[in-house]
Amino acid sequence: MSIRIRFSLEPKKKIFSGIDWNCQSAEGMAKKLAKEMGYRCFRIEGFMIVQLCQEGYVWLKWSRHKLQGESQTNIAGPGFHAAAIDFLERLAKEEKLRLRVEDRTGYFIKRDFFAMRQKYFYQWFSDLMKLVSGWSGDGEYMFCWPAVYYIPDRQEGKLVTHIRSFSFKEIKGMMNSGIGVAFARDFFVWNELEKDACFYRNSAMVLLHQFCYFMPSDRSKQDEKVNREVIELFETALSMDRKLPFPKKEYLEVCSLHGHVPVDLEGVTPLPEEVSIGCRKHLVYRKIGNMSFGIPGNFLYDETNSGSMDHYYDGNGYGGHDYYVYAAVFEGRKAEFKNQWFEQGKGPDISDFDVGNAKARVAFYEPEEKEGEIRYGMSAQVLYKEQRMNINIVSRRPGERDWALGLIKNIKITE
């Protein structure tokens, strides 16, 4: 069961408060305070989100003349739980608002941080580890994962979490030795009231694990931003505590990709060799309708693309691949192959095969010179019930036919 805070904010005396109280003014108050406190704000599907830390979000929405919202706190940790309540209280105090909070941990009323952490967060973590320790590794392979981004590939013998991958052997070791503070510090992003070295290390690890492409910073603004933030967070952690177990290998790798001179690591304790950080070193999956397709984790998504197909790419100087995909659904009738889709190049070599319960057709074309370069194109369609997935893959070097075909054969039915 997740740990949540639910709340509402409104003027204390609506008639005499003098506050211009509406959706715009209420959200403006929250944005103003978030900026003052160094928090990020953005919008998703009608909600205004205030991000206090990695995995730590406060969701706000105007409803019934109130600013209402909630925050799930069990993944980010007890420090975030306390910080979220602090943010809401400061907002209420500065804007003279009435704050109502539903907090089953009791922290809002009692302010006993250590009791709240032990009774609710550590107990939740212990229950979760007990559940996971019984898994075989053949079924579920991730938990506490923000699937809105992408689905990570399975890692042999490991369980993927928001912060890093844990081996099933490591988890069983936790259970046998007794779950303590050391294990919780490696799981929760914000485990203490203050932002200590562990907070900055874990924040960097979340970025590294979920968002880092492990590509040179000069490839894109995204690579530059993520690599820079990872380095800054890691170095802040080192400046506060050099005894904290540290992902030395990954830090040095990102420094190299960013062209950054690493700080002295003399005497730093590295994380164990078996610790795995970085889902984008593997395939990642995205879902369209009742299918999911895998792409290399270092592929970027083309935010500027205005075409009908989603576009993923790694850049001409970094592999030269383009992956285009979209899906169509034919309500009330079974999807069929569209012959015109396989006429996008010369001399198509067409083959049909099954992808699990789905039907696939692939066409490889003769190399084509375009814009001063040789391109190797492939078109594919995958059918399952009423859905047809349409894919084009372009390579800029020979010998990658099996690689492209492997991506099609890796498509999964997800209904």
mmCIF file of C-alpha atoms in Angstrom:
data_model
loop_
_atom_site.group_PDB
_atom_site.id
_atom_site.type_symbol
_atom_site.label_atom_id
_atom_site.label_comp_id
_atom_site.label_asym_id
_atom_site.label_seq_id
_atom_site.Cartn_x
_atom_site.Cartn_y
_atom_site.Cartn_z
ATOM 1 C CA MET A 1 0.000 0.000 0.000
ATOM 2 C CA SER A 2 1.375 3.399 -0.943
ATOM 3 C CA ILE A 3 1.844 6.276 1.512
ATOM 4 C CA ARG A 4 0.022 9.438 0.448
ATOM 5 C CA ILE A 5 -0.715 12.978 1.542
ATOM 6 C CA ARG A 6 -4.025 14.514 0.444
ATOM 7 C CA PHE A 7 -4.756 18.208 0.947
ATOM 8 C CA SER A 8 -6.849 21.252 0.068
ATOM 9 C CA LEU A 9 -6.126 24.986 0.220
ATOM 10 C CA GLU A 10 -8.571 27.915 0.244
ATOM 11 C CA PRO A 11 -8.785 31.424 1.752
ATOM 12 C CA LYS A 12 -9.523 31.457 5.478
ATOM 13 C CA LYS A 13 -12.295 34.020 5.074
ATOM 14 C CA LYS A 14 -13.456 34.143 1.487
ATOM 15 C CA ILE A 15 -15.545 37.317 1.807
ATOM 16 C CA PHE A 16 -13.097 39.457 3.809
ATOM 17 C CA SER A 17 -9.746 37.987 2.796
ATOM 18 C CA GLY A 18 -9.105 40.412 -0.068
ATOM 19 C CA ILE A 19 -7.631 37.559 -2.101
ATOM 20 C CA ASP A 20 -8.459 37.271 -5.787
ATOM 21 C CA TRP A 21 -9.155 33.564 -5.514
ATOM 22 C CA ASN A 22 -9.406 31.637 -8.769
ATOM 23 C CA CYS A 23 -7.511 28.907 -10.597
ATOM 24 C CA GLN A 24 -4.893 31.263 -12.065
ATOM 25 C CA SER A 25 -4.185 33.111 -8.814
ATOM 26 C CA ALA A 26 -4.096 29.908 -6.730
ATOM 27 C CA GLU A 27 -1.650 28.194 -9.078
ATOM 28 C CA GLY A 28 0.351 31.420 -9.295
ATOM 29 C CA MET A 29 0.834 31.341 -5.516
ATOM 30 C CA ALA A 30 2.148 27.781 -5.658
ATOM 31 C CA LYS A 31 4.464 28.581 -8.589
ATOM 32 C CA LYS A 32 5.851 31.626 -6.791
ATOM 33 C CA LEU A 33 6.733 29.668 -3.653
ATOM 34 C CA ALA A 34 8.142 26.756 -5.660
ATOM 35 C CA LYS A 35 10.477 29.156 -7.473
ATOM 36 C CA GLU A 36 11.587 30.710 -4.182
ATOM 37 C CA MET A 37 12.374 27.266 -2.753
ATOM 38 C CA GLY A 38 14.187 26.068 -5.874
ATOM 39 C CA TYR A 39 11.547 23.555 -6.917
ATOM 40 C CA ARG A 40 10.502 22.801 -10.498
ATOM 41 C CA CYS A 41 6.930 23.333 -11.802
ATOM 42 C CA PHE A 42 5.267 21.872 -14.889
ATOM 43 C CA ARG A 43 1.856 20.728 -16.126
ATOM 44 C CA ILE A 44 0.518 17.252 -16.987
ATOM 45 C CA GLU A 45 -3.054 16.552 -18.110
ATOM 46 C CA GLY A 46 -4.742 19.364 -16.200
ATOM 47 C CA PHE A 47 -2.540 19.086 -13.093
ATOM 48 C CA MET A 48 0.144 21.473 -11.968
ATOM 49 C CA ILE A 49 3.096 19.501 -10.618
ATOM 50 C CA VAL A 50 5.672 20.760 -8.155
ATOM 51 C CA GLN A 51 8.776 18.563 -8.123
ATOM 52 C CA LEU A 52 10.677 18.722 -4.840
ATOM 53 C CA CYS A 53 13.229 16.022 -5.673
ATOM 54 C CA GLN A 54 13.751 13.038 -7.937
ATOM 55 C CA GLU A 55 10.595 10.878 -7.657
ATOM 56 C CA GLY A 56 9.076 13.479 -5.305
ATOM 57 C CA TYR A 57 6.016 15.254 -6.752
ATOM 58 C CA VAL A 58 3.136 17.297 -5.357
ATOM 59 C CA TRP A 59 0.090 17.249 -7.668
ATOM 60 C CA LEU A 60 -2.292 20.235 -7.546
ATOM 61 C CA LYS A 61 -5.597 20.835 -9.321
ATOM 62 C CA TRP A 62 -8.296 23.526 -9.087
ATOM 63 C CA SER A 63 -11.576 21.916 -8.049
ATOM 64 C CA ARG A 64 -14.697 23.213 -6.240
ATOM 65 C CA HIS A 65 -13.104 26.620 -5.625
ATOM 66 C CA LYS A 66 -10.170 24.991 -3.855
ATOM 67 C CA LEU A 67 -6.620 24.092 -4.735
ATOM 68 C CA GLN A 68 -6.645 20.367 -4.069
ATOM 69 C CA GLY A 69 -4.079 17.685 -4.529
ATOM 70 C CA GLU A 70 -2.061 14.784 -3.281
ATOM 71 C CA SER A 71 1.429 13.357 -3.156
ATOM 72 C CA GLN A 72 2.596 9.754 -3.104
ATOM 73 C CA THR A 73 5.631 9.806 -0.853
ATOM 74 C CA ASN A 74 6.716 6.197 -0.244
ATOM 75 C CA ILE A 75 9.160 6.018 -3.177
ATOM 76 C CA ALA A 76 10.946 9.344 -2.642
ATOM 77 C CA GLY A 77 11.060 8.695 1.095
ATOM 78 C CA PRO A 78 10.301 10.101 4.533
ATOM 79 C CA GLY A 79 12.394 13.239 3.990
ATOM 80 C CA PHE A 80 10.257 14.098 0.988
ATOM 81 C CA HIS A 81 7.088 13.389 2.997
ATOM 82 C CA ALA A 82 8.174 15.994 5.553
ATOM 83 C CA ALA A 83 9.304 18.441 2.839
ATOM 84 C CA ALA A 84 5.960 18.201 1.018
ATOM 85 C CA ILE A 85 4.096 19.104 4.209
ATOM 86 C CA ASP A 86 6.540 21.947 4.842
ATOM 87 C CA PHE A 87 5.887 23.301 1.335
ATOM 88 C CA LEU A 88 2.113 23.214 1.855
ATOM 89 C CA GLU A 89 2.367 24.900 5.259
ATOM 90 C CA ARG A 90 4.585 27.668 3.930
ATOM 91 C CA LEU A 91 2.163 28.230 1.064
ATOM 92 C CA ALA A 92 -0.774 28.465 3.483
ATOM 93 C CA LYS A 93 1.076 30.818 5.826
ATOM 94 C CA GLU A 94 2.433 33.182 3.171
ATOM 95 C CA GLU A 95 -0.876 33.443 1.307
ATOM 96 C CA LYS A 96 -3.161 33.347 4.400
ATOM 97 C CA LEU A 97 -4.875 30.133 3.299
ATOM 98 C CA ARG A 98 -6.648 27.401 5.220
ATOM 99 C CA LEU A 99 -4.806 24.100 4.807
ATOM 100 C CA ARG A 100 -6.464 20.753 5.374
ATOM 101 C CA VAL A 101 -4.245 17.675 5.234
ATOM 102 C CA GLU A 102 -5.017 13.980 5.318
ATOM 103 C CA ASP A 103 -1.850 12.189 6.450
ATOM 104 C CA ARG A 104 -2.270 8.698 7.856
ATOM 105 C CA THR A 105 1.328 8.643 9.132
ATOM 106 C CA GLY A 106 0.368 11.271 11.732
ATOM 107 C CA TYR A 107 3.399 13.420 10.908
ATOM 108 C CA PHE A 108 1.284 16.473 10.024
ATOM 109 C CA ILE A 109 -0.066 16.583 13.580
ATOM 110 C CA LYS A 110 2.654 15.018 15.757
ATOM 111 C CA ARG A 111 5.829 16.028 13.857
ATOM 112 C CA ASP A 112 7.695 12.948 15.036
ATOM 113 C CA PHE A 113 9.870 12.323 11.979
ATOM 114 C CA PHE A 114 11.729 9.282 13.315
ATOM 115 C CA ALA A 115 8.549 7.523 14.465
ATOM 116 C CA MET A 116 6.914 8.236 11.098
ATOM 117 C CA ARG A 117 9.934 6.922 9.206
ATOM 118 C CA GLN A 118 10.249 3.735 11.269
ATOM 119 C CA LYS A 119 6.568 2.841 11.520
ATOM 120 C CA TYR A 120 5.455 3.673 8.006
ATOM 121 C CA PHE A 121 8.356 3.985 5.547
ATOM 122 C CA TYR A 122 10.694 1.336 6.910
ATOM 123 C CA GLN A 123 7.778 -1.013 7.489
ATOM 124 C CA TRP A 124 6.526 -0.431 3.929
ATOM 125 C CA PHE A 125 10.034 -1.108 2.604
ATOM 126 C CA SER A 126 10.352 -4.258 4.719
ATOM 127 C CA ASP A 127 6.996 -5.584 3.501
ATOM 128 C CA LEU A 128 8.003 -4.855 -0.086
ATOM 129 C CA MET A 129 11.304 -6.701 0.248
ATOM 130 C CA LYS A 130 9.561 -9.693 1.813
ATOM 131 C CA LEU A 131 7.189 -9.811 -1.145
ATOM 132 C CA VAL A 132 9.957 -9.465 -3.731
ATOM 133 C CA SER A 133 12.255 -12.007 -2.059
ATOM 134 C CA GLY A 134 9.746 -14.693 -2.999
ATOM 135 C CA TRP A 135 9.825 -13.864 -6.691
ATOM 136 C CA SER A 136 11.610 -16.297 -8.984
ATOM 137 C CA GLY A 137 12.857 -13.807 -11.550
ATOM 138 C CA ASP A 138 10.815 -15.397 -14.316
ATOM 139 C CA GLY A 139 7.747 -13.209 -13.795
ATOM 140 C CA GLU A 140 7.732 -9.614 -12.619
ATOM 141 C CA TYR A 141 11.129 -7.939 -12.802
ATOM 142 C CA MET A 142 10.478 -4.343 -11.729
ATOM 143 C CA PHE A 143 8.738 -2.408 -8.970
ATOM 144 C CA CYS A 144 8.424 1.262 -8.015
ATOM 145 C CA TRP A 145 9.188 2.020 -11.645
ATOM 146 C CA PRO A 146 7.691 5.182 -13.258
ATOM 147 C CA ALA A 147 6.273 3.378 -16.296
ATOM 148 C CA VAL A 148 4.990 6.640 -17.783
ATOM 149 C CA TYR A 149 8.507 7.117 -19.238
ATOM 150 C CA TYR A 150 9.331 3.726 -20.706
ATOM 151 C CA ILE A 151 9.550 0.093 -19.654
ATOM 152 C CA PRO A 152 13.103 -1.129 -18.993
ATOM 153 C CA ASP A 153 14.416 -4.361 -20.460
ATOM 154 C CA ARG A 154 14.713 -7.396 -18.227
ATOM 155 C CA GLN A 155 18.148 -7.781 -16.621
ATOM 156 C CA GLU A 156 19.130 -11.361 -15.862
ATOM 157 C CA GLY A 157 18.707 -12.152 -12.159
ATOM 158 C CA LYS A 158 17.925 -8.532 -11.259
ATOM 159 C CA LEU A 159 14.965 -6.510 -10.115
ATOM 160 C CA VAL A 160 14.722 -3.024 -11.659
ATOM 161 C CA THR A 161 13.713 -0.173 -9.342
ATOM 162 C CA HIS A 162 13.533 3.608 -9.659
ATOM 163 C CA ILE A 163 17.049 4.078 -8.254
ATOM 164 C CA ARG A 164 19.037 1.058 -9.452
ATOM 165 C CA SER A 165 18.778 -2.658 -10.159
ATOM 166 C CA PHE A 166 18.984 -5.054 -7.202
ATOM 167 C CA SER A 167 19.950 -8.687 -7.709
ATOM 168 C CA PHE A 168 17.535 -11.225 -6.252
ATOM 169 C CA LYS A 169 20.537 -12.620 -4.368
ATOM 170 C CA GLU A 170 21.116 -9.190 -2.795
ATOM 171 C CA ILE A 171 17.452 -8.890 -1.803
ATOM 172 C CA LYS A 172 17.455 -12.314 -0.153
ATOM 173 C CA GLY A 173 20.604 -11.273 1.679
ATOM 174 C CA MET A 174 18.725 -8.233 2.995
ATOM 175 C CA MET A 175 15.993 -10.453 4.347
ATOM 176 C CA ASN A 176 18.414 -12.901 5.974
ATOM 177 C CA SER A 177 20.491 -10.195 7.663
ATOM 178 C CA GLY A 178 17.561 -7.998 8.666
ATOM 179 C CA ILE A 179 16.488 -4.838 6.846
ATOM 180 C CA GLY A 180 18.060 -1.797 8.455
ATOM 181 C CA VAL A 181 18.851 1.833 7.862
ATOM 182 C CA ALA A 182 21.696 1.019 5.452
ATOM 183 C CA PHE A 183 19.330 -0.722 3.029
ATOM 184 C CA ALA A 184 16.724 2.036 3.288
ATOM 185 C CA ARG A 185 19.383 4.667 2.537
ATOM 186 C CA ASP A 186 20.115 2.859 -0.721
ATOM 187 C CA PHE A 187 16.438 2.815 -1.718
ATOM 188 C CA PHE A 188 14.755 6.050 -0.627
ATOM 189 C CA VAL A 189 15.912 9.184 -2.433
ATOM 190 C CA TRP A 190 15.334 11.433 0.607
ATOM 191 C CA ASN A 191 15.741 9.429 3.803
ATOM 192 C CA GLU A 192 16.575 12.158 6.355
ATOM 193 C CA LEU A 193 14.959 15.459 7.271
ATOM 194 C CA GLU A 194 17.857 17.351 5.740
ATOM 195 C CA LYS A 195 19.426 16.954 2.311
ATOM 196 C CA ASP A 196 22.510 14.966 3.258
ATOM 197 C CA ALA A 197 25.190 13.340 1.104
ATOM 198 C CA CYS A 198 22.974 10.303 0.588
ATOM 199 C CA PHE A 199 20.214 12.520 -0.816
ATOM 200 C CA TYR A 200 22.537 13.972 -3.459
ATOM 201 C CA ARG A 201 24.080 10.605 -4.311
ATOM 202 C CA ASN A 202 20.673 8.952 -4.654
ATOM 203 C CA SER A 203 19.296 11.851 -6.702
ATOM 204 C CA ALA A 204 22.192 11.397 -9.114
ATOM 205 C CA MET A 205 21.586 7.651 -9.240
ATOM 206 C CA VAL A 206 17.916 8.131 -10.200
ATOM 207 C CA LEU A 207 18.962 10.404 -13.069
ATOM 208 C CA LEU A 208 21.705 7.989 -14.075
ATOM 209 C CA HIS A 209 19.447 4.942 -13.886
ATOM 210 C CA GLN A 210 16.366 6.307 -15.651
ATOM 211 C CA PHE A 211 17.405 9.215 -17.858
ATOM 212 C CA CYS A 212 21.112 9.044 -18.714
ATOM 213 C CA TYR A 213 21.724 7.957 -22.330
ATOM 214 C CA PHE A 214 25.436 7.281 -21.685
ATOM 215 C CA MET A 215 26.286 9.301 -24.778
ATOM 216 C CA PRO A 216 28.643 12.292 -25.298
ATOM 217 C CA SER A 217 27.259 15.614 -24.097
ATOM 218 C CA ASP A 218 27.876 17.215 -27.475
ATOM 219 C CA ARG A 219 25.333 14.898 -29.129
ATOM 220 C CA SER A 220 22.294 16.835 -27.846
ATOM 221 C CA LYS A 221 21.067 19.327 -25.249
ATOM 222 C CA GLN A 222 19.395 16.426 -23.411
ATOM 223 C CA ASP A 223 22.685 14.541 -23.098
ATOM 224 C CA GLU A 224 24.488 17.687 -21.956
ATOM 225 C CA LYS A 225 21.840 18.514 -19.335
ATOM 226 C CA VAL A 226 21.570 15.018 -17.846
ATOM 227 C CA ASN A 227 25.331 14.401 -17.808
ATOM 228 C CA ARG A 228 25.985 17.782 -16.168
ATOM 229 C CA GLU A 229 23.329 17.299 -13.485
ATOM 230 C CA VAL A 230 24.557 13.783 -12.681
ATOM 231 C CA ILE A 231 28.112 15.053 -12.209
ATOM 232 C CA GLU A 232 27.038 18.037 -10.086
ATOM 233 C CA LEU A 233 24.923 15.886 -7.775
ATOM 234 C CA PHE A 234 27.627 13.233 -7.366
ATOM 235 C CA GLU A 235 30.283 15.832 -6.600
ATOM 236 C CA THR A 236 28.027 17.529 -4.040
ATOM 237 C CA ALA A 237 27.624 14.166 -2.323
ATOM 238 C CA LEU A 238 31.398 13.597 -2.324
ATOM 239 C CA SER A 239 32.011 17.059 -0.856
ATOM 240 C CA MET A 240 29.746 16.144 2.082
ATOM 241 C CA ASP A 241 30.758 12.531 2.779
ATOM 242 C CA ARG A 242 33.543 10.614 1.053
ATOM 243 C CA LYS A 243 32.843 7.439 3.047
ATOM 244 C CA LEU A 244 29.434 6.897 1.478
ATOM 245 C CA PRO A 245 29.479 3.952 -1.014
ATOM 246 C CA PHE A 246 29.803 5.628 -4.396
ATOM 247 C CA PRO A 247 29.230 4.539 -8.047
ATOM 248 C CA LYS A 248 32.811 5.302 -9.026
ATOM 249 C CA LYS A 249 32.734 3.516 -12.399
ATOM 250 C CA GLU A 250 29.591 5.312 -13.621
ATOM 251 C CA TYR A 251 30.782 8.691 -12.337
ATOM 252 C CA LEU A 252 34.048 8.404 -14.282
ATOM 253 C CA GLU A 253 32.165 7.254 -17.392
ATOM 254 C CA VAL A 254 29.831 10.270 -17.351
ATOM 255 C CA CYS A 255 32.756 12.635 -16.682
ATOM 256 C CA SER A 256 34.450 11.254 -19.800
ATOM 257 C CA LEU A 257 31.273 11.686 -21.861
ATOM 258 C CA HIS A 258 30.922 15.268 -20.605
ATOM 259 C CA GLY A 259 34.572 16.245 -21.073
ATOM 260 C CA HIS A 260 34.786 16.958 -17.345
ATOM 261 C CA VAL A 261 37.850 16.486 -15.170
ATOM 262 C CA PRO A 262 36.733 14.225 -12.287
ATOM 263 C CA VAL A 263 37.430 15.135 -8.682
ATOM 264 C CA ASP A 264 39.982 13.140 -6.724
ATOM 265 C CA LEU A 265 38.506 9.771 -5.760
ATOM 266 C CA GLU A 266 41.358 8.711 -3.475
ATOM 267 C CA GLY A 267 39.898 6.755 -0.548
ATOM 268 C CA VAL A 268 36.333 6.713 -1.926
ATOM 269 C CA THR A 269 34.456 3.451 -1.328
ATOM 270 C CA PRO A 270 33.040 2.128 -4.622
ATOM 271 C CA LEU A 271 29.696 0.401 -4.827
ATOM 272 C CA PRO A 272 29.988 -3.389 -5.258
ATOM 273 C CA GLU A 273 30.785 -4.570 -8.786
ATOM 274 C CA GLU A 274 27.441 -6.343 -9.147
ATOM 275 C CA VAL A 275 25.455 -3.122 -8.628
ATOM 276 C CA SER A 276 23.825 -2.233 -11.956
ATOM 277 C CA ILE A 277 22.886 1.382 -12.752
ATOM 278 C CA GLY A 278 21.610 2.580 -16.121
ATOM 279 C CA CYS A 279 18.520 1.178 -17.831
ATOM 280 C CA ARG A 280 19.363 3.021 -21.030
ATOM 281 C CA LYS A 281 22.420 0.834 -21.502
ATOM 282 C CA HIS A 282 19.886 -1.786 -22.605
ATOM 283 C CA LEU A 283 16.778 -1.861 -24.788
ATOM 284 C CA VAL A 284 13.826 0.175 -23.542
ATOM 285 C CA TYR A 285 10.187 -0.416 -24.456
ATOM 286 C CA ARG A 286 7.378 1.938 -25.328
ATOM 287 C CA LYS A 287 3.732 0.949 -25.587
ATOM 288 C CA ILE A 288 1.334 1.685 -28.426
ATOM 289 C CA GLY A 289 -2.120 0.187 -28.019
ATOM 290 C CA ASN A 290 -1.810 -3.551 -27.396
ATOM 291 C CA MET A 291 1.853 -3.812 -28.428
ATOM 292 C CA SER A 292 5.175 -2.588 -27.088
ATOM 293 C CA PHE A 293 8.293 -2.088 -29.176
ATOM 294 C CA GLY A 294 11.914 -2.037 -28.101
ATOM 295 C CA ILE A 295 14.497 0.542 -29.133
ATOM 296 C CA PRO A 296 18.115 0.969 -28.016
ATOM 297 C CA GLY A 297 18.157 2.957 -24.794
ATOM 298 C CA ASN A 298 20.563 5.554 -26.200
ATOM 299 C CA PHE A 299 18.054 6.625 -28.881
ATOM 300 C CA LEU A 300 16.592 10.112 -28.477
ATOM 301 C CA TYR A 301 12.958 10.994 -29.141
ATOM 302 C CA ASP A 302 12.483 13.681 -31.770
ATOM 303 C CA GLU A 303 10.492 16.393 -29.981
ATOM 304 C CA THR A 304 10.453 18.595 -33.110
ATOM 305 C CA ASN A 305 8.935 15.962 -35.396
ATOM 306 C CA SER A 306 5.639 17.142 -36.887
ATOM 307 C CA GLY A 307 4.976 14.031 -38.989
ATOM 308 C CA SER A 308 2.469 11.272 -38.379
ATOM 309 C CA MET A 309 5.109 8.824 -37.092
ATOM 310 C CA ASP A 310 7.045 8.982 -33.828
ATOM 311 C CA HIS A 311 10.745 9.355 -34.576
ATOM 312 C CA TYR A 312 13.620 7.922 -32.499
ATOM 313 C CA TYR A 313 17.253 8.353 -33.495
ATOM 314 C CA ASP A 314 20.848 8.221 -32.293
ATOM 315 C CA GLY A 315 22.353 10.902 -34.551
ATOM 316 C CA ASN A 316 24.404 10.605 -37.736
ATOM 317 C CA GLY A 317 27.675 10.954 -35.890
ATOM 318 C CA TYR A 318 26.745 8.375 -33.257
ATOM 319 C CA GLY A 319 25.420 5.417 -35.248
ATOM 320 C CA GLY A 320 23.173 6.952 -37.861
ATOM 321 C CA HIS A 321 19.904 5.130 -37.159
ATOM 322 C CA ASP A 322 16.312 6.322 -37.439
ATOM 323 C CA TYR A 323 13.309 4.417 -36.104
ATOM 324 C CA TYR A 324 9.829 5.604 -37.159
ATOM 325 C CA VAL A 325 6.663 4.066 -35.726
ATOM 326 C CA TYR A 326 2.920 4.589 -35.472
ATOM 327 C CA ALA A 327 -0.126 2.360 -35.056
ATOM 328 C CA ALA A 328 -3.608 2.219 -36.521
ATOM 329 C CA VAL A 329 -6.676 0.573 -34.996
ATOM 330 C CA PHE A 330 -9.529 -0.726 -37.161
ATOM 331 C CA GLU A 331 -12.552 -0.990 -34.907
ATOM 332 C CA GLY A 332 -14.821 -3.881 -35.733
ATOM 333 C CA ARG A 333 -12.481 -5.591 -38.183
ATOM 334 C CA LYS A 334 -9.220 -7.469 -38.199
ATOM 335 C CA ALA A 335 -6.110 -5.553 -39.245
ATOM 336 C CA GLU A 336 -4.549 -6.465 -42.598
ATOM 337 C CA PHE A 337 -1.204 -5.819 -44.271
ATOM 338 C CA LYS A 338 -1.113 -2.767 -46.518
ATOM 339 C CA ASN A 339 0.802 -3.561 -49.713
ATOM 340 C CA GLN A 340 1.753 0.063 -50.401
ATOM 341 C CA TRP A 341 3.746 0.141 -47.147
ATOM 342 C CA PHE A 342 6.298 -2.211 -48.691
ATOM 343 C CA GLU A 343 6.888 -0.076 -51.791
ATOM 344 C CA GLN A 344 9.109 2.569 -50.218
ATOM 345 C CA GLY A 345 12.316 1.538 -51.944
ATOM 346 C CA LYS A 346 13.826 -0.470 -54.781
ATOM 347 C CA GLY A 347 13.945 -4.270 -54.958
ATOM 348 C CA PRO A 348 12.124 -5.074 -51.717
ATOM 349 C CA ASP A 349 13.067 -8.411 -50.151
ATOM 350 C CA ILE A 350 9.845 -9.334 -48.340
ATOM 351 C CA SER A 351 9.344 -11.998 -45.673
ATOM 352 C CA ASP A 352 6.519 -12.961 -43.308
ATOM 353 C CA PHE A 353 6.856 -14.474 -39.832
ATOM 354 C CA ASP A 354 5.119 -14.675 -36.465
ATOM 355 C CA VAL A 355 5.952 -12.486 -33.489
ATOM 356 C CA GLY A 356 4.342 -14.440 -30.677
ATOM 357 C CA ASN A 357 0.618 -14.260 -31.429
ATOM 358 C CA ALA A 358 1.098 -11.415 -33.909
ATOM 359 C CA LYS A 359 1.791 -11.542 -37.650
ATOM 360 C CA ALA A 360 4.715 -9.579 -39.118
ATOM 361 C CA ARG A 361 5.836 -8.630 -42.607
ATOM 362 C CA VAL A 362 9.210 -7.036 -43.327
ATOM 363 C CA ALA A 363 10.718 -5.542 -46.493
ATOM 364 C CA PHE A 364 14.426 -4.752 -46.897
ATOM 365 C CA TYR A 365 15.297 -2.393 -49.766
ATOM 366 C CA GLU A 366 18.360 -1.910 -51.940
ATOM 367 C CA PRO A 367 20.815 0.727 -50.611
ATOM 368 C CA GLU A 368 19.827 4.243 -51.667
ATOM 369 C CA GLU A 369 21.971 7.361 -51.976
ATOM 370 C CA LYS A 370 20.231 10.358 -50.503
ATOM 371 C CA GLU A 371 21.593 13.747 -49.412
ATOM 372 C CA GLY A 372 25.166 12.597 -49.994
ATOM 373 C CA GLU A 373 24.968 9.390 -47.932
ATOM 374 C CA ILE A 374 24.087 5.730 -48.435
ATOM 375 C CA ARG A 375 20.957 4.642 -46.567
ATOM 376 C CA TYR A 376 19.743 1.117 -45.868
ATOM 377 C CA GLY A 377 15.985 1.045 -45.412
ATOM 378 C CA MET A 378 13.520 -1.419 -43.976
ATOM 379 C CA SER A 379 9.725 -1.300 -43.632
ATOM 380 C CA ALA A 380 7.630 -3.511 -41.392
ATOM 381 C CA GLN A 381 4.063 -4.041 -40.272
ATOM 382 C CA VAL A 382 2.947 -6.085 -37.274
ATOM 383 C CA LEU A 383 -0.700 -7.154 -36.935
ATOM 384 C CA TYR A 384 -2.578 -8.222 -33.839
ATOM 385 C CA LYS A 385 -6.375 -8.335 -33.770
ATOM 386 C CA GLU A 386 -7.603 -4.846 -34.736
ATOM 387 C CA GLN A 387 -4.212 -3.112 -34.500
ATOM 388 C CA ARG A 388 -1.527 -2.614 -37.110
ATOM 389 C CA MET A 389 1.871 -1.256 -36.121
ATOM 390 C CA ASN A 390 3.811 0.456 -38.920
ATOM 391 C CA ILE A 391 7.589 0.794 -38.705
ATOM 392 C CA ASN A 392 10.410 2.196 -40.830
ATOM 393 C CA ILE A 393 14.051 1.734 -39.844
ATOM 394 C CA VAL A 394 16.945 3.498 -41.592
ATOM 395 C CA SER A 395 20.627 2.587 -41.119
ATOM 396 C CA ARG A 396 23.657 4.351 -42.565
ATOM 397 C CA ARG A 397 26.070 1.465 -42.637
ATOM 398 C CA PRO A 398 25.880 -2.032 -44.148
ATOM 399 C CA GLY A 399 25.558 -5.287 -42.247
ATOM 400 C CA GLU A 400 22.755 -4.262 -39.870
ATOM 401 C CA ARG A 401 19.921 -6.268 -41.358
ATOM 402 C CA ASP A 402 19.855 -8.759 -38.468
ATOM 403 C CA TRP A 403 19.946 -5.894 -35.957
ATOM 404 C CA ALA A 404 16.895 -4.227 -37.531
ATOM 405 C CA LEU A 405 15.068 -7.553 -37.886
ATOM 406 C CA GLY A 406 15.778 -8.315 -34.232
ATOM 407 C CA LEU A 407 13.952 -5.141 -33.166
ATOM 408 C CA ILE A 408 10.836 -6.262 -35.029
ATOM 409 C CA LYS A 409 11.009 -9.777 -33.584
ATOM 410 C CA ASN A 410 11.287 -8.230 -30.113
ATOM 411 C CA ILE A 411 7.834 -6.588 -30.289
ATOM 412 C CA LYS A 412 5.575 -7.809 -27.472
ATOM 413 C CA ILE A 413 1.820 -8.171 -27.086
ATOM 414 C CA THR A 414 0.863 -6.265 -23.931
ATOM 415 C CA GLU A 415 -2.910 -6.665 -23.559
#
